[in-house]
Structure formats: C-alpha cells, structure tokens
Coordinates of C-alpha atoms in Angstrom, one line a residue:
M17 CA 0.0 0.0 0.0
S18 CA 1.3 3.4 -0.9
D19 CA 2.3 5.9 1.7
A20 CA 0.5 8.6 -0.2
G21 CA -2.3 10.2 1.7
H22 CA -5.8 10.9 0.5
R23 CA -8.0 13.9 0.5
G24 CA -11.4 12.2 -0.1
S25 CA -10.6 9.9 -3.0
V26 CA -7.8 12.0 -4.4
P27 CA -4.3 10.8 -3.4
Y28 CA -1.7 13.4 -2.5
D29 CA 1.9 13.5 -1.3
P30 CA 2.7 16.0 1.4
A31 CA 4.9 18.9 0.4
P32 CA 8.5 18.6 1.6
L33 CA 9.2 21.0 4.5
P34 CA 12.4 20.9 6.7
V35 CA 11.6 20.0 10.2
E36 CA 12.9 23.2 11.7
E37 CA 10.9 25.3 9.3
A38 CA 7.8 23.2 10.1
V39 CA 8.3 24.0 13.8
E40 CA 8.7 27.7 13.2
M41 CA 5.6 27.8 10.9
Y42 CA 3.6 26.1 13.7
L43 CA 4.8 28.5 16.3
N44 CA 4.0 31.5 14.1
R45 CA 0.5 30.1 13.7
R46 CA 0.2 29.8 17.5
R47 CA 1.6 33.4 18.0
S48 CA -1.1 34.8 15.7
D49 CA -3.8 33.1 17.8
S50 CA -5.2 35.6 20.3
D51 CA -6.1 32.8 22.7
T52 CA -2.5 31.6 22.9
T53 CA -0.3 33.1 25.6
V54 CA 3.4 33.9 25.2
G55 CA 4.1 31.3 27.9
T56 CA 2.4 28.5 25.9
V57 CA 4.4 29.4 22.7
E58 CA 7.6 29.3 24.8
T59 CA 6.7 25.9 26.3
H60 CA 5.9 24.4 22.9
L61 CA 9.2 25.8 21.5
K62 CA 11.2 24.1 24.2
R63 CA 9.4 20.8 23.6
L64 CA 9.6 20.9 19.8
N65 CA 13.3 21.7 20.0
Y66 CA 13.7 18.1 21.2
L67 CA 11.8 16.8 18.2
I68 CA 14.2 18.8 15.9
E69 CA 17.2 17.3 17.7
F70 CA 15.7 13.8 17.4
C71 CA 15.1 14.2 13.7
E72 CA 18.7 15.3 13.2
L73 CA 19.9 12.1 14.9
E74 CA 17.6 10.0 12.7
D75 CA 18.5 11.9 9.5
I76 CA 14.9 13.0 9.0
E77 CA 15.2 16.1 6.9
N78 CA 11.5 16.9 6.1
I79 CA 8.5 16.6 8.4
C80 CA 6.7 14.5 5.8
D81 CA 9.3 11.8 6.3
L82 CA 8.1 11.2 9.9
R83 CA 6.5 7.8 10.5
G84 CA 4.7 6.1 13.4
H85 CA 7.8 4.1 14.4
H86 CA 9.8 7.3 14.6
L87 CA 7.2 8.7 17.0
E88 CA 7.5 5.5 19.2
R89 CA 11.3 5.8 19.3
Y90 CA 11.1 9.5 20.0
R91 CA 8.9 9.0 23.0
E92 CA 11.4 6.5 24.6
W93 CA 14.4 8.7 23.5
R94 CA 12.8 11.8 25.1
R95 CA 11.9 9.9 28.3
T96 CA 15.3 8.2 29.0
E97 CA 18.1 9.6 26.8
A98 CA 17.3 13.3 26.2
T99 CA 17.6 14.1 29.9
T100 CA 20.6 15.4 31.8
K101 CA 19.3 15.9 35.3
V102 CA 17.2 12.8 35.9
E103 CA 17.4 9.2 34.8
S104 CA 14.0 9.4 33.2
L105 CA 11.2 11.9 32.8
A106 CA 8.1 11.6 35.1
A107 CA 5.0 10.1 33.5
K108 CA 3.2 13.4 33.6
T109 CA 6.1 15.2 32.0
I110 CA 6.4 12.8 29.0
A111 CA 2.6 12.9 28.6
E112 CA 2.6 16.7 28.3
H113 CA 5.5 16.5 25.8
M114 CA 3.7 14.0 23.6
K115 CA 0.5 16.1 23.7
T116 CA 2.5 19.0 22.2
I117 CA 3.8 16.7 19.5
R118 CA 0.3 15.6 18.7
V119 CA -1.0 19.1 18.5
F120 CA 1.9 20.1 16.3
L121 CA 1.3 17.2 13.9
R122 CA -2.4 18.0 13.8
S123 CA -1.5 21.4 12.5
M124 CA 0.9 19.9 9.9
E125 CA -1.9 17.7 8.7
Q126 CA -4.2 20.7 8.2
M127 CA -1.5 22.3 6.1
E128 CA -0.8 19.0 4.2
Y129 CA 2.8 18.7 5.2
V130 CA 2.4 15.2 6.8
Y131 CA 0.2 12.3 5.9
P132 CA -3.3 12.2 7.2
G133 CA -3.6 10.4 10.5
M134 CA 0.0 11.1 11.7
A135 CA -1.3 13.0 14.8
D136 CA -3.4 10.0 15.8
R137 CA -0.2 7.9 15.8
V138 CA 1.2 9.8 18.7
H139 CA 0.9 7.8 21.8
V140 CA 0.2 9.8 25.0
P141 CA 0.8 7.6 28.0
G142 CA -2.1 7.3 30.4
L143 CA -1.7 8.6 33.9
S144 CA -2.7 7.1 37.2
D145 CA -4.0 9.3 40.0
E146 CA -0.6 9.2 41.6
D147 CA 1.1 10.3 38.4
E148 CA -1.3 13.3 38.0
V149 CA -0.4 14.7 41.4
N150 CA 2.9 16.5 41.6
E151 CA 4.3 16.0 45.1
D152 CA 6.8 18.7 44.7
I153 CA 6.2 21.1 47.6
L154 CA 8.1 23.6 49.8
E155 CA 6.8 23.0 53.3
Y156 CA 5.4 26.1 55.0
D157 CA 7.8 25.9 57.9
R158 CA 10.8 25.8 55.5
A159 CA 9.4 28.6 53.5
Q160 CA 9.0 30.7 56.6
N161 CA 12.6 30.0 57.7
I162 CA 13.9 31.1 54.3
L163 CA 11.8 34.3 54.5
S164 CA 13.2 35.0 58.0
Y165 CA 16.7 34.6 56.6
I166 CA 16.0 37.0 53.7
A167 CA 14.5 39.5 56.1
K168 CA 17.8 39.6 58.1
S169 CA 20.2 39.5 55.2
E170 CA 18.5 41.5 52.4
P171 CA 15.6 43.4 54.1
W172 CA 13.2 45.6 52.1
T173 CA 14.5 44.3 48.8
A174 CA 12.6 42.9 45.7
D175 CA 13.6 39.4 46.8
H176 CA 12.2 40.1 50.3
S177 CA 9.0 41.5 48.8
V178 CA 8.5 38.6 46.4
W179 CA 9.0 36.0 49.1
E180 CA 6.5 37.8 51.3
L181 CA 3.9 37.6 48.5
F182 CA 4.6 33.9 47.9
V183 CA 5.0 32.6 51.5
R184 CA 2.3 34.6 53.3
N185 CA -0.2 35.0 50.5
G186 CA 0.2 32.0 48.2
V187 CA 0.1 34.0 45.0
R188 CA 1.0 32.7 41.5
L189 CA 4.1 33.9 39.8
C190 CA 2.0 35.9 37.3
T191 CA 0.2 37.5 40.2
A192 CA 3.4 38.7 41.8
R193 CA 4.6 40.2 38.5
A194 CA 1.4 41.8 37.2
P195 CA 0.4 44.6 39.7
D196 CA 1.5 48.2 39.4
I197 CA 2.3 50.3 42.4
E198 CA -1.0 52.0 42.0
D199 CA -2.8 48.7 42.4
Y200 CA -1.3 48.4 45.9
H201 CA -3.5 50.0 48.6
S202 CA -1.4 50.2 51.8
E203 CA -3.5 52.9 53.5
A204 CA -6.7 50.8 53.5
D205 CA -8.0 49.5 56.8
V206 CA -6.9 46.1 55.5
P207 CA -4.0 46.5 53.0
Y208 CA -4.6 44.8 49.7
I209 CA -3.5 44.4 46.1
E210 CA -6.1 44.9 43.3
L211 CA -5.5 42.5 40.5
H212 CA -6.3 43.3 36.9
H213 CA -5.9 41.1 33.8
R214 CA -4.1 43.3 31.2
P215 CA -3.2 41.1 28.3
D216 CA -2.6 44.0 26.0
T217 CA 0.3 45.2 28.2
D218 CA 2.0 41.8 28.9
T219 CA 0.5 41.2 32.4
R220 CA -2.0 38.4 32.1
L221 CA -3.5 36.6 35.0
K222 CA -3.9 32.8 35.0
N223 CA -7.7 32.7 34.6
G224 CA -8.1 35.9 32.7
T225 CA -10.7 38.3 34.0
D226 CA -11.9 35.5 36.4
S227 CA -8.7 36.0 38.3
E228 CA -9.4 39.7 38.9
R229 CA -9.9 40.3 42.6
K230 CA -8.6 42.1 45.7
V231 CA -6.0 40.1 47.7
F232 CA -5.7 41.2 51.3
L233 CA -2.2 41.3 52.6
E234 CA -0.9 40.3 56.0
E235 CA 0.4 43.2 58.1
Q236 CA 4.0 42.0 57.8
T237 CA 3.8 41.8 54.0
A238 CA 2.4 45.3 53.7
K239 CA 5.2 46.6 56.0
V240 CA 7.8 45.0 53.7
L241 CA 6.2 46.4 50.6
D242 CA 6.0 49.9 52.0
R243 CA 9.7 50.0 53.0
Y244 CA 10.7 48.4 49.7
I245 CA 8.8 51.0 47.7
E246 CA 10.2 53.8 49.9
H247 CA 13.9 52.7 50.0
N248 CA 14.8 50.2 47.3
H249 CA 12.3 50.4 44.5
P250 CA 14.1 51.5 41.3
K251 CA 11.0 53.6 40.2
E252 CA 11.5 52.6 36.5
T253 CA 8.4 52.2 34.3
D254 CA 8.0 49.3 32.0
K255 CA 7.8 49.5 28.2
H256 CA 4.1 50.4 28.5
G257 CA 4.7 53.3 30.8
R258 CA 3.4 51.5 33.9
M259 CA 5.2 51.4 37.3
P260 CA 5.3 47.8 38.5
L261 CA 4.9 46.9 42.1
I262 CA 8.0 44.7 41.9
G263 CA 10.5 46.5 39.8
T264 CA 13.9 46.3 38.2
V265 CA 16.2 48.9 36.7
H266 CA 14.7 47.9 33.4
G267 CA 11.1 48.1 34.5
R268 CA 8.9 45.1 35.1
P269 CA 10.7 41.9 35.8
N270 CA 10.2 39.0 33.4
K271 CA 9.1 35.6 34.8
S272 CA 12.6 34.1 34.8
T273 CA 13.9 37.0 37.0
I274 CA 11.2 36.2 39.6
R275 CA 11.9 32.5 39.4
G276 CA 15.6 33.3 40.0
M277 CA 14.6 35.1 43.2
V278 CA 13.2 31.9 44.4
Y279 CA 15.8 29.5 43.0
K280 CA 18.7 31.1 44.8
W281 CA 17.1 31.2 48.3
T282 CA 16.0 27.5 48.2
R283 CA 19.6 26.3 47.9
P284 CA 20.7 25.3 51.4
C285 CA 24.2 26.6 50.7
H286 CA 22.9 30.1 50.0
L287 CA 21.5 30.0 53.5
N288 CA 24.9 29.0 54.9
K289 CA 23.6 25.5 55.6
P290 CA 25.4 22.2 54.9
C291 CA 24.6 20.6 51.6
P292 CA 22.3 17.6 52.0
H293 CA 23.6 16.2 48.7
G294 CA 27.3 15.9 49.7
K295 CA 28.6 18.8 47.6
T296 CA 30.4 22.1 48.3
P297 CA 30.0 25.4 46.5
D298 CA 33.3 24.9 44.8
N299 CA 32.2 21.7 43.0
C300 CA 28.5 22.3 42.5
E301 CA 27.0 23.8 39.3
A302 CA 23.8 25.0 41.1
A303 CA 25.9 27.0 43.7
S304 CA 27.2 29.2 40.9
S305 CA 24.0 29.7 38.9
R306 CA 20.4 30.3 39.9
E307 CA 19.3 29.5 36.3
T308 CA 19.7 25.8 36.7
P309 CA 17.0 24.8 39.2
S310 CA 17.1 21.0 38.6
A311 CA 20.8 21.0 39.2
C312 CA 20.1 21.2 42.9
P313 CA 17.6 18.6 44.3
S314 CA 16.7 21.0 47.1
M315 CA 16.0 23.9 44.8
R316 CA 12.3 24.9 44.3
S317 CA 10.4 27.2 42.0
P318 CA 7.5 29.5 43.1
H319 CA 4.8 26.9 42.6
P320 CA 5.8 24.6 45.4
I321 CA 5.7 27.6 47.8
R322 CA 2.1 28.1 46.8
K323 CA 1.4 24.4 47.4
G324 CA 3.0 24.7 50.9
Y325 CA 0.8 27.7 51.7
V326 CA -2.4 26.0 50.6
T327 CA -1.5 22.9 52.6
H328 CA -0.8 25.1 55.6
L329 CA -4.2 26.7 55.4
A330 CA -5.9 23.3 55.0
E331 CA -4.1 22.0 58.1
E332 CA -5.3 25.0 60.0
G333 CA -8.8 24.2 59.1
V334 CA -9.6 26.9 56.6
P335 CA -12.5 25.7 54.4
P336 CA -11.6 24.8 50.8
R337 CA -14.0 27.4 49.4
I338 CA -12.3 30.2 51.4
V339 CA -8.8 28.9 50.4
G340 CA -10.0 28.7 46.7
D341 CA -11.2 32.3 46.8
R342 CA -8.0 33.4 48.4
V343 CA -5.6 31.8 45.9
D344 CA -7.9 31.8 42.8
A345 CA -8.3 28.1 42.4
D346 CA -11.2 25.6 42.3
P347 CA -11.7 23.7 45.6
E348 CA -11.6 20.3 43.8
V349 CA -8.3 21.3 42.1
L350 CA -6.9 22.3 45.5
K351 CA -7.9 19.0 47.0
K352 CA -6.2 17.0 44.3
H353 CA -3.1 19.0 43.4
Y354 CA -2.3 21.3 46.3
D355 CA -3.4 20.0 49.7
Q356 CA -0.6 17.6 50.7
S357 CA -1.9 17.0 54.2
D358 CA -1.8 13.4 55.4
D359 CA -5.0 11.6 56.3
E360 CA -4.3 11.9 60.1
A361 CA -3.9 15.7 59.8
K362 CA -7.1 16.0 57.8
M363 CA -8.9 13.9 60.4
R364 CA -7.7 16.3 63.2
V365 CA -8.9 19.3 61.2
R366 CA -12.4 17.7 60.8
Q367 CA -12.4 16.9 64.5
E368 CA -11.5 20.4 65.5
L369 CA -14.1 22.0 63.2
I370 CA -16.9 19.7 64.4
E371 CA -16.0 20.2 68.0
H372 CA -15.8 23.9 67.6
A373 CA -19.2 24.0 65.8
L374 CA -20.8 21.8 68.6
D375 CA -19.4 24.0 71.3
D376 CA -20.8 27.1 69.6
A377 CA -24.2 25.4 69.2
D378 CA -24.2 24.4 72.9
E379 CA -23.5 28.0 74.0
E380 CA -26.3 29.3 71.7
N381 CA -28.7 26.6 72.9
W382 CA -29.3 25.5 69.3
Y383 CA -30.3 22.1 70.4

C-alpha cells in the first residue's frame, strides 16, 4: 500500500518542508492566535526543539518523512536519553511532551505537510491518579525559615517582597509580577492588592478576568512592601509606561527573574547550611548559577511555595471554598493537586471544626 495520503478519494503526497521550518511555521501560527499566551508558545518551542534534535539524529530532513515508528522511538528517547538531570522523565512530563507533538502534527496535517492520521499515531501515556499529582512542595515551615533569613540578610528588597507575596499570600508567579504600584493599597483598613488582567500590556492573570480580585495582605507583607517602595524600588516604568509593584532597573521583571529570586534562596548553601547532597559550593553547578534549578535537588520554583501555603491553610482548618477564593483556584483542584496534608492531619482538622461547631451550638442553645 502506498504511503500517499488521500483527501477524499484523491491521493496526495505531502509537500516537503524541513523539520525546523515546520516547527517555526507552527509557532508563528500559534503566535497569531489571540487565545495563545506567550508562555504557551515558549513551552511548545522548548518541547519541539527536542523533536528537531531527534530528527537530526535520525537523519529525518523533512517533516513529511516522519512515521509512526519514529514517534514511538522519539517518546522513549525523550523519556530516557534526552535528559541530563534525571534518569527518566516523570509520566506526567512525558505525557505533556507527547501532547505537544500531537497538536503540532495535527497542525501539519491541516497544512498538508504530513500524511493524514499522523497526529493520531502519537501515543500519549495514560496517567494514574498518583502520576497526575505533583508531590513537589516547599513545606510552609521551611518557606517561613527562608523568609526570615532573607529578612535579616536582604531586608526591604525585591527578593524580600516577592517572598512575602509567595509565602504569606500563596500568589502565583504571574500574580506577583502583574500589579502596578497604584494597584497596591497600603492605606486601606486592610491593606490589599487589586489584581487586573491586562493582556494587551503583557500582564496576564492565570484565569483571565476571572482572576481579577482584591487580595488582602498580612500586616507584615504590607510593611515590607511599604519599605521596599520607599527605600529600594528603582522607580522605573515598563515599556508600556506602567510602574510595576515589583520593579527592576529595566522596569517590570520577566518571569525568569522572579523565578531566580526563588531558586537562589531555596539552595541550602545560599543560607549557609550544609549541603544535604554531599557537595560544596566549589564543586556544585547549582551553587554558581540560579538559572539551573534542577541541578540542585533542594531547589524549588515559586509553585511549590504556593502548594505549601495551601496545605498550611488546610491543616489550619480553613474551608476549601475560602482557600480557593484566596488563591484563585477551584476547591476540587486544590484538594487533588495542592493540599498535601496526610490523612491523620485531615482527620484532626475535621475533628476540631466539628467540636468547635458543637461548642458554639451548645453555647447558643441551638439544640
């Protein structure tokens, strides 16, 4: 049987297109889609760069030369060989990578650069409940200890302010980056940040306008922000003429800059603590660069801090709906992906809530 594809009953051969050009064409198509974020394009670029590398190794010049057996080999190569920091990729990670390959090939099918049905030949591994839940978390106590260290060594700085927002308020990275100084209301009875989704000026919120809300700040966080703005804020506007709440000498920080503020402080050696992995700053790649998070097993990104905060609230007995409103997340999502409390801790919370409710009922003579 011929490899030639069919459009209805008319056979056709896909037009030859170099793999690298095919990837760029796909990314340009995504960039022109108003529903596609810059972050999504960057993520797809990183993943598809592995496909380009694989095709070079396999001597596949044009995307139309890709076959099902190549896709099978690519998945295993990406999982076990195209890794430098771990022995093999986690099931969830490889599944996400293969989903990107499938979406990419679907686009190539539409433009008739691959044979019909190629996207359907991409196998996306199924995930168990355990695979779907990322256990990576920065425990609340550890996060508080790091924050205390920063407060002593670099008080009232951008790093100090960012850590306050992450540790005491559980915000997302985009939430820490998006607000302007004028969105911060320190003189209110309860200090708060007013969040706005502004996609036309490069400050999107995770859930668009649904993420717009007022986030109250703990007194300590407001104090840090006030002193940061007064003493250390560079007072430089971004390219859109807005003054960011967290600033740099170039204006608004990019996401990698904020990640770097977290990476460096989660390295034990940066806190003058012994390395739990048997290394010294002189022989450790991660000690000299905050841009290589996976090089240090102890290093964490902002998201695990958020998970630690949510788990802390859950262990303190804060109802899921209140936590969800606070951190802009669905209670069911919180339960599955964020709350890392063990069963005994959850039982104690339920016990305390019920006993507290019964005590209140007894005092009010409700029964």
